[in-house]
CSV table of C-alpha atoms and ligand atoms in Angstrom, one decimal:
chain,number,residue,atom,x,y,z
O,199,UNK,CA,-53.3,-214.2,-61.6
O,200,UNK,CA,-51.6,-214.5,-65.0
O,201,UNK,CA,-48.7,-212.4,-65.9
O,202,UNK,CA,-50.9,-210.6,-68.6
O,203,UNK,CA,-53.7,-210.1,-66.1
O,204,UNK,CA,-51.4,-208.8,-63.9
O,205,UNK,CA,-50.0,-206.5,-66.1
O,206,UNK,CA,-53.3,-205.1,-67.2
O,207,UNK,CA,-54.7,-204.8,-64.0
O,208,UNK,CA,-51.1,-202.4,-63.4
O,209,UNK,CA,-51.5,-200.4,-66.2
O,210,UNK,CA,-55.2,-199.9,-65.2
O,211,UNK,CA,-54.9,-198.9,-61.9
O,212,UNK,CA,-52.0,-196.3,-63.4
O,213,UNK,CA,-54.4,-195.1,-65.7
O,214,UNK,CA,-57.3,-194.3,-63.1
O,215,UNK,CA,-55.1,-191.7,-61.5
O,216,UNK,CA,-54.0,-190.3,-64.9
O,217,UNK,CA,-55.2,-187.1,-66.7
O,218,UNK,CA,-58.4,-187.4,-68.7
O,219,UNK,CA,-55.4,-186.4,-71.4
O,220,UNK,CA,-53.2,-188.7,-70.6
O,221,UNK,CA,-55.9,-191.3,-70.8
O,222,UNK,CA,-56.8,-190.0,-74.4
O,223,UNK,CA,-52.9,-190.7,-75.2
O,224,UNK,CA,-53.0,-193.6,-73.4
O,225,UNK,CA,-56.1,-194.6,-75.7
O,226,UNK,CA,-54.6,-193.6,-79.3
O,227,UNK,CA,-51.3,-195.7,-78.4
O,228,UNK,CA,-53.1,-198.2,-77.2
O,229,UNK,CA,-55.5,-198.7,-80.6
O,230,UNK,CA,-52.3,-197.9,-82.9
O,231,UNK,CA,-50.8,-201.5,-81.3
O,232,UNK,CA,-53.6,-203.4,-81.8
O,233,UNK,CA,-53.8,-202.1,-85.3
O,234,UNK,CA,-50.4,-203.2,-86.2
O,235,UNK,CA,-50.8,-206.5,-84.2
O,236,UNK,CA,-53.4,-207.3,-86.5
O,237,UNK,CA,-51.3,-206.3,-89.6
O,238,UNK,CA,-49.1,-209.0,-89.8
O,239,UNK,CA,-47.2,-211.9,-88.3
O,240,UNK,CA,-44.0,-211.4,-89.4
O,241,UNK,CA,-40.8,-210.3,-87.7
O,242,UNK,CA,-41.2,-207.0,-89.9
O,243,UNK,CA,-44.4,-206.9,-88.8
O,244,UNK,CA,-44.2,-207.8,-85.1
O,245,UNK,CA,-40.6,-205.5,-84.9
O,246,UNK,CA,-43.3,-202.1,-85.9
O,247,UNK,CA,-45.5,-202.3,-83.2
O,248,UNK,CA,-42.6,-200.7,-81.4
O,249,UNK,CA,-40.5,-199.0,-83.9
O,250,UNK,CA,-43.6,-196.9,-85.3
O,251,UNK,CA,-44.8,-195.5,-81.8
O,252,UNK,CA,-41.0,-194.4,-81.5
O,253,UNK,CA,-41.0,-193.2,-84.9
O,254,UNK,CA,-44.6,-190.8,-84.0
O,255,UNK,CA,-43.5,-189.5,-80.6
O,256,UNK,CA,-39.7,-189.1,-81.1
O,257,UNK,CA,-41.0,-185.7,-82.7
O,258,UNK,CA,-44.0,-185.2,-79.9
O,259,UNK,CA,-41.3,-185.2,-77.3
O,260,UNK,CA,-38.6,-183.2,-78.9
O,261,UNK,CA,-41.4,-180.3,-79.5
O,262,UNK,CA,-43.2,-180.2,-76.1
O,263,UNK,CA,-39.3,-180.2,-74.4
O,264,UNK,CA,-38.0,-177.5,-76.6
O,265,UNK,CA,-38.3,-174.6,-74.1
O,266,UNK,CA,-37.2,-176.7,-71.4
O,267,UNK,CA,-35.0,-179.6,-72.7
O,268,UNK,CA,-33.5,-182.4,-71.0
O,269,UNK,CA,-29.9,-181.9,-69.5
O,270,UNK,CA,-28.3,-185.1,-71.3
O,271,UNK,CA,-25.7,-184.1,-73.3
O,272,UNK,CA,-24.3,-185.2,-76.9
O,273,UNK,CA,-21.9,-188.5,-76.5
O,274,UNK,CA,-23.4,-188.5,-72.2
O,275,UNK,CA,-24.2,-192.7,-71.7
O,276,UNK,CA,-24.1,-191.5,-68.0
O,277,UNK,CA,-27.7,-194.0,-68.0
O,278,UNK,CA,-26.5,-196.6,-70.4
O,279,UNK,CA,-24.4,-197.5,-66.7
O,280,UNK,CA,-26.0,-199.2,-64.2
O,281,UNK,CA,-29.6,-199.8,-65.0
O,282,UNK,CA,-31.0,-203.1,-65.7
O,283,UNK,CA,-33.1,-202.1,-68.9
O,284,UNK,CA,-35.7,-204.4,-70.1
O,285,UNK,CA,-37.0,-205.3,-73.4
O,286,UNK,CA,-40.6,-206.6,-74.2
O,287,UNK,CA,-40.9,-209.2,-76.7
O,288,UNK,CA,-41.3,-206.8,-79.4
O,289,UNK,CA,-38.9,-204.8,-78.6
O,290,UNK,CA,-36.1,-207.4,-78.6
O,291,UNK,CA,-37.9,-208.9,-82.2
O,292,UNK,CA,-36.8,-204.9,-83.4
O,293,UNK,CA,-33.3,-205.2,-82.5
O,294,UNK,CA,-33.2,-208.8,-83.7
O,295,UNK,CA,-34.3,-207.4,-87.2
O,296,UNK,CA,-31.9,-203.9,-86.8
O,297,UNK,CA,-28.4,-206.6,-86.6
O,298,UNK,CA,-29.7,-209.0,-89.4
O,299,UNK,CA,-28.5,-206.4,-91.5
O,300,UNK,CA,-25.4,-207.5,-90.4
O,301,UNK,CA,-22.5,-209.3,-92.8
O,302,UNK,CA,-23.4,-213.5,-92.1
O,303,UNK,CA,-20.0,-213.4,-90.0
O,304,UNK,CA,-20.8,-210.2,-87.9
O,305,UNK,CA,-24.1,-211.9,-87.6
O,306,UNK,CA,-22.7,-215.0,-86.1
O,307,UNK,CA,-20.1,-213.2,-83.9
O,308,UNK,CA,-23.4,-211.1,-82.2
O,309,UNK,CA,-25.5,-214.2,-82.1
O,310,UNK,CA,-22.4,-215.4,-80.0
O,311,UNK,CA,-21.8,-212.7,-78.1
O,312,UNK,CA,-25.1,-211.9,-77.2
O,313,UNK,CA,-25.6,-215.7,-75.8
O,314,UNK,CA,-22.4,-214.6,-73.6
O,315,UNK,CA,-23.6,-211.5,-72.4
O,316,UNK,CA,-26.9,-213.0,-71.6
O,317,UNK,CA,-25.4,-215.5,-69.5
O,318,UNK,CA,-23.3,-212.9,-67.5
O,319,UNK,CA,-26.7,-210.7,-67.1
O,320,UNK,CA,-28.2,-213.9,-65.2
O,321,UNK,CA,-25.7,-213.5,-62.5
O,322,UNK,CA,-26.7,-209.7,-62.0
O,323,UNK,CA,-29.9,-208.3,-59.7
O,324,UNK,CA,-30.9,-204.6,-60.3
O,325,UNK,CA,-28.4,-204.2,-57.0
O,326,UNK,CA,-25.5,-205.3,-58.1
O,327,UNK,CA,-26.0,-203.9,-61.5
O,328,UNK,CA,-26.2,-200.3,-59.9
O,329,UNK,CA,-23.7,-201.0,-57.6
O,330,UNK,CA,-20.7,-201.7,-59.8
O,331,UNK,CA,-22.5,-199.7,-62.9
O,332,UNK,CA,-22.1,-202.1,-65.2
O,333,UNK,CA,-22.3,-200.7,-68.6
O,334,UNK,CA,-24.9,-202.0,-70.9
O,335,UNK,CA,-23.9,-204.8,-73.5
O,336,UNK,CA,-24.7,-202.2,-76.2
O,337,UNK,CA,-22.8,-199.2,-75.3
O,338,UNK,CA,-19.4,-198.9,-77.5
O,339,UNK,CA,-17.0,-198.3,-75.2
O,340,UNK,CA,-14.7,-196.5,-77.0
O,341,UNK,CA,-17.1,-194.1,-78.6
O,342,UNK,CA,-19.6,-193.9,-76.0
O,343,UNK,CA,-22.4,-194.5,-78.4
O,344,UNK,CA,-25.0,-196.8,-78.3
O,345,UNK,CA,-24.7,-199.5,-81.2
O,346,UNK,CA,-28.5,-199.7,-81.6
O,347,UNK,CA,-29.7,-196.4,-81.2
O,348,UNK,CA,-32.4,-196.4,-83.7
O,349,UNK,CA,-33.9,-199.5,-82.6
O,350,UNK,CA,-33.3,-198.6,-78.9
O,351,UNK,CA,-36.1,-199.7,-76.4
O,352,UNK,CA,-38.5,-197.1,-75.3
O,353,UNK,CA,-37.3,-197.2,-71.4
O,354,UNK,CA,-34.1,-195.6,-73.2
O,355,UNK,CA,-36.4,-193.3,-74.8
O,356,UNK,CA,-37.9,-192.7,-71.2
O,357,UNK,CA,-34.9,-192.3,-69.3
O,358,UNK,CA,-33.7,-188.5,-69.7
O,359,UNK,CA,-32.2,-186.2,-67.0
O,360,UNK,CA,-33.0,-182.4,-65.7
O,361,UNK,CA,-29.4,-182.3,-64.0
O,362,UNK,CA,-26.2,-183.9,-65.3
O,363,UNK,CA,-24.6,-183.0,-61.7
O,364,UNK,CA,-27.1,-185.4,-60.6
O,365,UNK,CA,-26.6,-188.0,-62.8
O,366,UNK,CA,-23.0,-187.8,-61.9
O,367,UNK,CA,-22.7,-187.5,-57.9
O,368,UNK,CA,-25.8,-190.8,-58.3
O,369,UNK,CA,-22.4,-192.6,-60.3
O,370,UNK,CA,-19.8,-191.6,-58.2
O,371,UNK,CA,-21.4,-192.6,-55.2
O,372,UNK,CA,-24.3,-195.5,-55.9
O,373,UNK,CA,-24.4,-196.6,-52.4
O,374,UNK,CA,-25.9,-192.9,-51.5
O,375,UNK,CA,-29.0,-193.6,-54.3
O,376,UNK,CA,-29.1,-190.1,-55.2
O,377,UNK,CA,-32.1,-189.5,-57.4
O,378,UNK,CA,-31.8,-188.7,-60.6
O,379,UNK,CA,-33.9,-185.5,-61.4
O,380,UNK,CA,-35.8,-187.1,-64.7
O,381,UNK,CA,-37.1,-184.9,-67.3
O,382,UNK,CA,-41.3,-186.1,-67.4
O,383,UNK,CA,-42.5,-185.4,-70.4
O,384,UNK,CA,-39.9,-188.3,-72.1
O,385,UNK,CA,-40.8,-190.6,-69.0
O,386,UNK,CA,-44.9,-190.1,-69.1
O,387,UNK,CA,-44.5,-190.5,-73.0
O,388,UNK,CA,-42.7,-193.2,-73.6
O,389,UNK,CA,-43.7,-195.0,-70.4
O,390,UNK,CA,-46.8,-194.6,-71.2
O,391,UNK,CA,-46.4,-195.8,-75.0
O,392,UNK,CA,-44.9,-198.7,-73.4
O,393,UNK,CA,-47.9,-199.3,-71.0
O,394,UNK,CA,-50.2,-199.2,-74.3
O,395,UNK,CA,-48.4,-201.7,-76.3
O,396,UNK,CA,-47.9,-204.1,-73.1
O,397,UNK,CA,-51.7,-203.9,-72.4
O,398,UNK,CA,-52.5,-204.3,-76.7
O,399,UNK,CA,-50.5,-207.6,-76.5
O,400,UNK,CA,-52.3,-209.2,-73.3
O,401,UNK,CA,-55.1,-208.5,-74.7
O,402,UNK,CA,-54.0,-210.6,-77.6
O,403,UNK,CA,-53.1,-213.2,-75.6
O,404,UNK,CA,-49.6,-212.7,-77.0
O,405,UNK,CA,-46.6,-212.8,-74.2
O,406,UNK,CA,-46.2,-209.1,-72.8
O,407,UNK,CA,-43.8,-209.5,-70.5
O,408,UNK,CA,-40.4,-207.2,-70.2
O,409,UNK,CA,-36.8,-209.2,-70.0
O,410,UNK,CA,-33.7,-208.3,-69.1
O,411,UNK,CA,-32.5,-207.2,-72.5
O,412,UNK,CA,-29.3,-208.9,-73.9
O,413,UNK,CA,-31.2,-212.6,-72.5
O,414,UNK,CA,-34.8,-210.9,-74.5
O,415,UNK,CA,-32.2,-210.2,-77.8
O,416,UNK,CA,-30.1,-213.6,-77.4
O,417,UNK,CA,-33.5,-214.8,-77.6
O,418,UNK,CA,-35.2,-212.9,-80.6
O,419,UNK,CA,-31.6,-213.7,-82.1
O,420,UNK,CA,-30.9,-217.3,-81.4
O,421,UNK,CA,-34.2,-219.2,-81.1
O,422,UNK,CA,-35.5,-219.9,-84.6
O,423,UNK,CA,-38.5,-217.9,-85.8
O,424,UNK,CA,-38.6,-216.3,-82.7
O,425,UNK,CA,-40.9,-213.6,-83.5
O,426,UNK,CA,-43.2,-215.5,-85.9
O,427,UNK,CA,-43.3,-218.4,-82.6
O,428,UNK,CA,-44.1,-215.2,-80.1
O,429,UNK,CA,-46.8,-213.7,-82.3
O,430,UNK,CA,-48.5,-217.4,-82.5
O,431,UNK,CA,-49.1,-217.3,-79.0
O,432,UNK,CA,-45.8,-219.4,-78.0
O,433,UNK,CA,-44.3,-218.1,-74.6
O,434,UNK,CA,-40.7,-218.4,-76.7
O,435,UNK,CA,-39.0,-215.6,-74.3
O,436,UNK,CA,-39.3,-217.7,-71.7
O,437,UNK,CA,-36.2,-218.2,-71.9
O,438,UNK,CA,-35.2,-215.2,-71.4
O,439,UNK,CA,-36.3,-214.3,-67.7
O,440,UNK,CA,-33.6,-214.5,-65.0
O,441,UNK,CA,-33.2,-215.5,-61.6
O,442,UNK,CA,-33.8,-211.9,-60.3
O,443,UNK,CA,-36.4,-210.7,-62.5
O,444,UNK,CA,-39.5,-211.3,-60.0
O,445,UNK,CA,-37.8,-209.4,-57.3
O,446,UNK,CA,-36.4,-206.8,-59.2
O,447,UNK,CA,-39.8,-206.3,-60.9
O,448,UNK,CA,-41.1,-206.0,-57.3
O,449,UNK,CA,-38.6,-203.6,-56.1
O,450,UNK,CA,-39.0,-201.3,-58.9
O,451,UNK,CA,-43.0,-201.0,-58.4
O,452,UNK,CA,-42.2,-200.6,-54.7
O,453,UNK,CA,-40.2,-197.6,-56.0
O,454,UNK,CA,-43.1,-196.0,-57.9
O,455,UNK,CA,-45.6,-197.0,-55.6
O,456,UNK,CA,-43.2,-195.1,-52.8
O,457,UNK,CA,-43.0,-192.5,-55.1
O,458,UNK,CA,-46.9,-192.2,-55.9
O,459,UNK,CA,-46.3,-192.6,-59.6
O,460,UNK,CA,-47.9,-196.4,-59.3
O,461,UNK,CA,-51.2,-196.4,-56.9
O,462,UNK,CA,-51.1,-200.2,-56.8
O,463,UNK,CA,-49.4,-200.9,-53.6
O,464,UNK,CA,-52.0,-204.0,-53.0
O,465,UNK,CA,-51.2,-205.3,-56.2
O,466,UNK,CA,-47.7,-205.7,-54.9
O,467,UNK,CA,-47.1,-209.2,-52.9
O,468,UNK,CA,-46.0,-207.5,-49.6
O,469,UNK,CA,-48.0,-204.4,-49.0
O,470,UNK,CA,-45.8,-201.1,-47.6
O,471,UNK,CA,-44.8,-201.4,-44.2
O,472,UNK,CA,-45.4,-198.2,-42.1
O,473,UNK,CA,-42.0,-196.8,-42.7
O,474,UNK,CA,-42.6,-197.1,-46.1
O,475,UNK,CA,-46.2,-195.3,-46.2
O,476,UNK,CA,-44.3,-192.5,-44.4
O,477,UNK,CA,-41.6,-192.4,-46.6
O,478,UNK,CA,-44.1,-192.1,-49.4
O,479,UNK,CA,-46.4,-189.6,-47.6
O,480,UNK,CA,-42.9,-187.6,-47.1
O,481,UNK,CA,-42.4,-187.6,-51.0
O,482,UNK,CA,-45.9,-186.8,-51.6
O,483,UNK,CA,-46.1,-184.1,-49.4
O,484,UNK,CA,-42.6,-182.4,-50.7
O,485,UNK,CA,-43.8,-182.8,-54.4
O,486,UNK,CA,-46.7,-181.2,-53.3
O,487,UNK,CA,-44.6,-178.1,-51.7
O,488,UNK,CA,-42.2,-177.9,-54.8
O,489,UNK,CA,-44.7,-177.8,-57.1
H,23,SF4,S1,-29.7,-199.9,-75.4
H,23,SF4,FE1,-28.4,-198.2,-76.0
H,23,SF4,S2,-29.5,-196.4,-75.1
H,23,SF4,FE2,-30.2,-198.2,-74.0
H,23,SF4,S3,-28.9,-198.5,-72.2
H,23,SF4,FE3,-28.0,-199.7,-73.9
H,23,SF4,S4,-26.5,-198.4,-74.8
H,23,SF4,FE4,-27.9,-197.1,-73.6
Protein backbone atom coordinates (compact mmCIF):
# COMPACT_ATOMS: atom_id res chain seq x y z
CA UNK A 1 0.00 0.00 0.00
CA UNK A 2 1.31 3.44 -0.81
CA UNK A 3 1.97 6.03 1.76
CA UNK A 4 -1.03 8.13 0.44
CA UNK A 5 -3.28 5.09 0.31
CA UNK A 6 -2.39 4.36 3.59
CA UNK A 7 -2.98 7.53 4.86
CA UNK A 8 -6.50 7.74 3.34
CA UNK A 9 -7.51 4.56 4.34
CA UNK A 10 -6.43 6.08 8.28
CA UNK A 11 -8.28 9.04 7.96
CA UNK A 12 -11.29 7.01 6.69
CA UNK A 13 -11.53 4.47 9.05
CA UNK A 14 -11.28 7.69 11.74
CA UNK A 15 -13.99 9.27 10.09
CA UNK A 16 -16.49 6.13 10.22
CA UNK A 17 -16.53 6.33 13.91
CA UNK A 18 -16.90 10.17 13.89
CA UNK A 19 -20.05 12.34 14.45
CA UNK A 20 -22.25 12.88 11.46
CA UNK A 21 -20.94 16.66 12.52
CA UNK A 22 -17.72 15.98 12.69
CA UNK A 23 -17.93 14.39 9.30
CA UNK A 24 -19.66 17.55 7.89
CA UNK A 25 -16.41 19.55 9.33
CA UNK A 26 -14.44 16.95 8.20
CA UNK A 27 -16.14 17.52 4.63
CA UNK A 28 -15.93 21.51 4.43
CA UNK A 29 -12.05 21.33 5.35
CA UNK A 30 -11.64 18.80 3.25
CA UNK A 31 -13.25 20.71 -0.05
CA UNK A 32 -11.54 24.16 1.22
CA UNK A 33 -7.91 22.17 0.36
CA UNK A 34 -8.69 21.01 -2.66
CA UNK A 35 -9.91 24.39 -3.68
CA UNK A 36 -6.79 26.07 -2.82
CA UNK A 37 -4.66 23.10 -4.25
CA UNK A 38 -6.13 23.94 -7.42
CA UNK A 39 -5.52 27.72 -7.07
CA UNK A 40 -2.06 27.86 -7.69
CA UNK A 41 1.38 26.29 -7.84
CA UNK A 42 3.35 28.58 -6.10
CA UNK A 43 5.02 28.66 -2.75
CA UNK A 44 2.39 31.44 -1.88
CA UNK A 45 -0.02 29.32 -3.06
CA UNK A 46 1.02 25.90 -1.77
CA UNK A 47 2.05 27.76 1.85
CA UNK A 48 -2.27 28.74 2.14
CA UNK A 49 -3.58 25.54 2.06
CA UNK A 50 -2.44 25.48 5.61
CA UNK A 51 -2.21 28.98 6.75
CA UNK A 52 -5.93 29.78 5.66
CA UNK A 53 -7.55 26.72 7.60
CA UNK A 54 -5.54 28.21 10.67
CA UNK A 55 -6.51 31.52 9.83
CA UNK A 56 -10.73 30.15 9.78
CA UNK A 57 -10.65 28.09 12.93
CA UNK A 58 -8.17 30.00 15.09
CA UNK A 59 -11.50 32.00 15.83
CA UNK A 60 -13.90 28.64 15.81
CA UNK A 61 -11.71 27.28 18.57
CA UNK A 62 -11.25 30.35 20.69
CA UNK A 63 -15.25 30.76 20.67
CA UNK A 64 -16.42 27.14 21.37
CA UNK A 65 -13.49 27.14 24.50
CA UNK A 66 -14.52 30.31 25.95
CA UNK A 67 -16.54 28.96 28.86
CA UNK A 68 -14.16 26.29 29.42
CA UNK A 69 -10.68 27.38 28.15
CA UNK A 70 -7.53 25.47 27.94
CA UNK A 71 -5.11 25.62 31.08
CA UNK A 72 -1.92 26.81 29.02
CA UNK A 73 -0.81 29.86 30.19
CA UNK A 74 0.73 33.16 28.54
CA UNK A 75 4.78 32.59 27.95
CA UNK A 76 3.93 28.33 29.12
CA UNK A 77 6.24 26.25 26.17
CA UNK A 78 5.74 23.42 28.74
CA UNK A 79 4.71 21.31 25.01
CA UNK A 80 7.28 23.01 22.85
CA UNK A 81 9.65 20.26 25.22
CA UNK A 82 9.80 16.94 24.38
CA UNK A 83 7.47 16.18 21.57
CA UNK A 84 8.69 15.19 18.22
CA UNK A 85 6.19 17.57 16.11
CA UNK A 86 5.78 16.97 12.55
CA UNK A 87 5.22 19.03 9.64
CA UNK A 88 3.46 18.03 6.31
CA UNK A 89 4.84 19.32 3.21
CA UNK A 90 2.75 22.29 3.24
CA UNK A 91 3.24 23.08 6.31
CA UNK A 92 7.03 23.28 6.22
CA UNK A 93 6.49 25.32 2.50
CA UNK A 94 4.59 28.03 5.17
CA UNK A 95 7.38 28.42 7.39
CA UNK A 96 9.82 28.31 4.54
CA UNK A 97 7.86 31.50 3.14
CA UNK A 98 7.24 33.12 7.03
CA UNK A 99 11.68 33.30 7.32
CA UNK A 100 12.19 34.53 3.73
CA UNK A 101 11.19 37.68 5.08
CA UNK A 102 14.26 37.47 6.71
CA UNK A 103 17.52 40.04 5.98
CA UNK A 104 19.70 37.82 3.01
CA UNK A 105 22.20 37.17 6.06
CA UNK A 106 19.58 36.13 8.71
CA UNK A 107 18.33 34.13 5.82
CA UNK A 108 21.57 32.31 5.24
CA UNK A 109 22.38 31.87 9.02
CA UNK A 110 18.61 29.85 9.39
CA UNK A 111 19.16 28.07 6.10
CA UNK A 112 22.41 26.96 8.09
CA UNK A 113 21.17 26.41 11.17
CA UNK A 114 18.21 24.65 10.27
CA UNK A 115 20.52 22.01 8.15
CA UNK A 116 22.26 21.62 11.69
CA UNK A 117 19.37 21.05 13.64
CA UNK A 118 18.01 18.72 11.10
CA UNK A 119 20.91 16.56 11.33
CA UNK A 120 20.87 16.47 15.25
CA UNK A 121 16.82 15.59 15.00
CA UNK A 122 18.04 12.33 12.92
CA UNK A 123 19.75 11.03 15.94
CA UNK A 124 16.50 11.45 18.03
CA UNK A 125 13.34 8.71 18.24
CA UNK A 126 10.02 10.02 19.84
CA UNK A 127 11.80 8.15 23.15
CA UNK A 128 14.53 9.87 23.54
CA UNK A 129 13.07 13.13 22.57
CA UNK A 130 10.55 12.73 25.63
CA UNK A 131 13.03 11.40 27.69
CA UNK A 132 15.58 14.20 27.92
CA UNK A 133 12.71 16.95 26.68
CA UNK A 134 14.52 18.27 24.22
CA UNK A 135 13.21 21.63 23.40
CA UNK A 136 12.03 22.32 19.90
CA UNK A 137 14.49 24.05 17.43
CA UNK A 138 12.02 27.00 17.40
CA UNK A 139 11.44 27.78 20.89
CA UNK A 140 13.62 31.11 21.93
CA UNK A 141 15.07 30.14 24.87
CA UNK A 142 15.46 33.13 26.56
CA UNK A 143 11.98 34.39 25.97
CA UNK A 144 10.19 31.28 25.95
CA UNK A 145 8.38 32.18 22.76
CA UNK A 146 8.04 30.41 19.73
CA UNK A 147 9.89 32.20 16.76
CA UNK A 148 7.28 31.14 14.26
CA UNK A 149 4.17 31.42 15.96
CA UNK A 150 2.06 32.58 13.21
CA UNK A 151 3.05 30.06 10.83
CA UNK A 152 3.13 27.32 13.56
CA UNK A 153 1.99 23.77 12.39
CA UNK A 154 -1.46 22.74 13.27
CA UNK A 155 -0.31 19.81 15.77
CA UNK A 156 0.85 23.06 17.85
CA UNK A 157 -2.54 24.35 17.26
CA UNK A 158 -3.85 20.85 18.49
CA UNK A 159 -1.73 20.35 21.41
CA UNK A 160 -3.47 22.36 24.50
CA UNK A 161 -3.79 21.26 28.11
CA UNK A 162 -6.89 21.10 30.80
CA UNK A 163 -4.17 20.90 33.78
CA UNK A 164 -0.85 22.67 33.93
CA UNK A 165 -0.08 20.42 37.10
CA UNK A 166 -0.21 17.77 34.59
CA UNK A 167 1.81 19.06 32.20
CA UNK A 168 4.35 19.68 34.81
CA UNK A 169 4.62 16.37 37.00
CA UNK A 170 4.56 14.56 32.87
CA UNK A 171 8.11 16.91 32.75
CA UNK A 172 9.50 16.31 35.81
CA UNK A 173 9.24 12.84 35.72
CA UNK A 174 8.97 11.51 31.76
CA UNK A 175 9.85 7.99 32.65
CA UNK A 176 6.27 7.84 34.76
CA UNK A 177 4.33 8.96 31.07
CA UNK A 178 1.87 10.86 32.98
CA UNK A 179 -0.92 11.84 30.61
CA UNK A 180 -1.43 15.06 29.74
CA UNK A 181 -5.17 15.93 30.30
CA UNK A 182 -5.61 17.68 26.55
CA UNK A 183 -8.25 20.11 25.99
CA UNK A 184 -10.54 18.33 22.83
CA UNK A 185 -12.05 20.78 21.11
CA UNK A 186 -8.27 22.26 19.85
CA UNK A 187 -7.23 18.50 19.32
CA UNK A 188 -10.52 17.24 17.25
CA UNK A 189 -10.25 20.65 15.34
CA UNK A 190 -7.15 20.96 14.27
CA UNK A 191 -6.46 17.29 14.00
CA UNK A 192 -9.04 16.97 12.06
CA UNK A 193 -8.14 20.09 9.75
CA UNK A 194 -4.98 18.30 9.43
CA UNK A 195 -6.63 14.92 8.43
CA UNK A 196 -8.60 16.92 5.62
CA UNK A 197 -5.65 18.58 4.07
CA UNK A 198 -3.54 15.25 4.30
CA UNK A 199 -6.38 13.27 2.59
CA UNK A 200 -6.98 16.62 -0.16
CA UNK A 201 -3.22 16.14 -1.15
CA UNK A 202 -3.31 12.14 -1.67
CA UNK A 203 -5.93 12.61 -3.60
CA UNK A 204 -3.89 14.88 -5.73
CA UNK A 205 -1.32 12.61 -5.92
CA UNK A 206 0.77 15.30 -4.29
CA UNK A 207 3.24 13.88 -1.25
CA UNK A 208 1.12 13.97 2.11
CA UNK A 209 3.25 12.69 4.31
CA UNK A 210 4.22 14.40 7.91
CA UNK A 211 8.26 14.98 8.79
CA UNK A 212 9.95 15.55 11.51
CA UNK A 213 9.91 19.32 11.35
CA UNK A 214 13.30 21.14 11.37
CA UNK A 215 14.51 18.07 8.51
CA UNK A 216 10.61 19.02 6.60
CA UNK A 217 11.81 23.14 7.01
CA UNK A 218 15.68 22.45 6.10
CA UNK A 219 13.97 21.01 3.26
CA UNK A 220 11.31 23.65 2.17
CA UNK A 221 14.42 25.94 2.99
CA UNK A 222 17.42 24.46 1.32
CA UNK A 223 16.28 22.37 -1.65
CA UNK A 224 15.63 24.80 -4.63
CA UNK A 225 11.96 25.37 -5.56
CA UNK A 226 11.02 23.15 -3.06
CA UNK A 227 7.42 23.87 -2.98
CA UNK A 228 6.89 24.52 -6.74
CA UNK A 229 8.98 20.70 -7.14
CA UNK A 230 6.37 19.24 -4.25
CA UNK A 231 3.20 20.66 -5.85
CA UNK A 232 4.47 19.02 -9.41
CA UNK A 233 4.21 15.75 -7.96
CA UNK A 234 8.05 15.39 -6.96
CA UNK A 235 8.46 13.35 -3.64
CA UNK A 236 11.26 16.46 -2.82
CA UNK A 237 10.72 15.87 1.13
CA UNK A 238 12.08 12.76 0.90
CA UNK A 239 14.66 13.93 2.28
CA UNK A 240 13.38 14.83 5.07
CA UNK A 241 12.24 11.48 6.74
CA UNK A 242 14.49 10.02 9.52
CA UNK A 243 15.66 6.84 10.64
CA UNK A 244 12.83 6.65 13.32
CA UNK A 245 10.03 8.05 11.60
CA UNK A 246 8.24 4.54 10.57
CA UNK A 247 8.44 3.36 14.15
CA UNK A 248 7.57 6.35 15.80
CA UNK A 249 4.65 6.81 13.29
CA UNK A 250 3.70 3.28 14.45
CA UNK A 251 4.01 3.90 18.10
CA UNK A 252 1.94 6.85 18.05
CA UNK A 253 -1.15 5.10 16.17
CA UNK A 254 -0.64 2.27 18.72
CA UNK A 255 -1.28 5.12 21.26
CA UNK A 256 -4.56 6.25 19.73
CA UNK A 257 -5.61 2.99 18.72
CA UNK A 258 -5.00 1.99 22.67
CA UNK A 259 -6.74 4.90 23.44
CA UNK A 260 -9.78 4.32 20.99
CA UNK A 261 -9.32 7.65 19.31
CA UNK A 262 -7.93 5.60 15.96
CA UNK A 263 -10.19 2.32 15.30
CA UNK A 264 -7.59 0.98 12.84
CA UNK A 265 -5.62 -1.36 14.91
CA UNK A 266 -5.45 -3.88 11.68
CA UNK A 267 -4.10 -1.20 9.69
CA UNK A 268 -1.25 -1.15 12.03
CA UNK A 269 1.69 -3.79 11.02
CA UNK A 270 1.54 -5.75 14.41
CA UNK A 271 -1.98 -6.03 15.61
CA UNK A 272 -2.49 -5.37 19.76
CA UNK A 273 -1.36 -8.10 21.73
CA UNK A 274 -3.81 -9.15 24.50
CA UNK A 275 -2.36 -6.92 27.10
CA UNK A 276 -2.81 -4.24 24.89
CA UNK A 277 -6.60 -4.95 24.01
CA UNK A 278 -7.06 -4.98 27.80
CA UNK A 279 -5.30 -2.01 28.38
CA UNK A 280 -7.51 -0.32 25.77
CA UNK A 281 -10.70 -1.95 26.98
CA UNK A 282 -9.48 -0.48 30.62
CA UNK A 283 -9.39 3.08 29.05
CA UNK A 284 -12.50 2.60 27.21
CA UNK A 285 -14.35 1.51 30.01
CA UNK A 286 -13.01 4.45 32.50
CA UNK A 287 -13.80 7.08 29.76
CA UNK A 288 -17.00 5.59 29.73
CA UNK A 289 -17.46 5.95 33.72
CA UNK A 290 -15.99 9.56 33.69
CA UNK A 291 -18.04 10.72 31.20
S1 LIG B 1 6.88 25.18 16.42
FE1 LIG B 1 6.57 26.69 18.02
S2 LIG B 1 4.65 26.08 19.04
FE2 LIG B 1 5.40 24.29 17.87
S3 LIG B 1 6.64 23.11 19.34
FE3 LIG B 1 8.04 24.49 18.23
S4 LIG B 1 8.21 26.34 19.53
FE4 LIG B 1 6.39 25.17 20.21
Amino acid sequence: MSSGAKLIALIEATLRAATPEARDFFAREHEAARKLLRAGQSAAAVADVTLRAADRLEPLVADLTRAHPPACGAGCSRCCHGLKIEASAVEAVAIAEFLSGLTPDELAATREQMREEAEYARTLDAGARWREQVPCAFLEDATGECVIYDVRPLTCRAHTSMSVERCEAAALDPERRTPIDKHLVPASVFGMAKAAITMACAEAQLDPRSFELTNAVSVALNEPRAAERWRAGERVFDAAVTPSDEADAELSLRDLSRAGLLPAASLLKRPLDRTERNAAKRERRGRRQGS
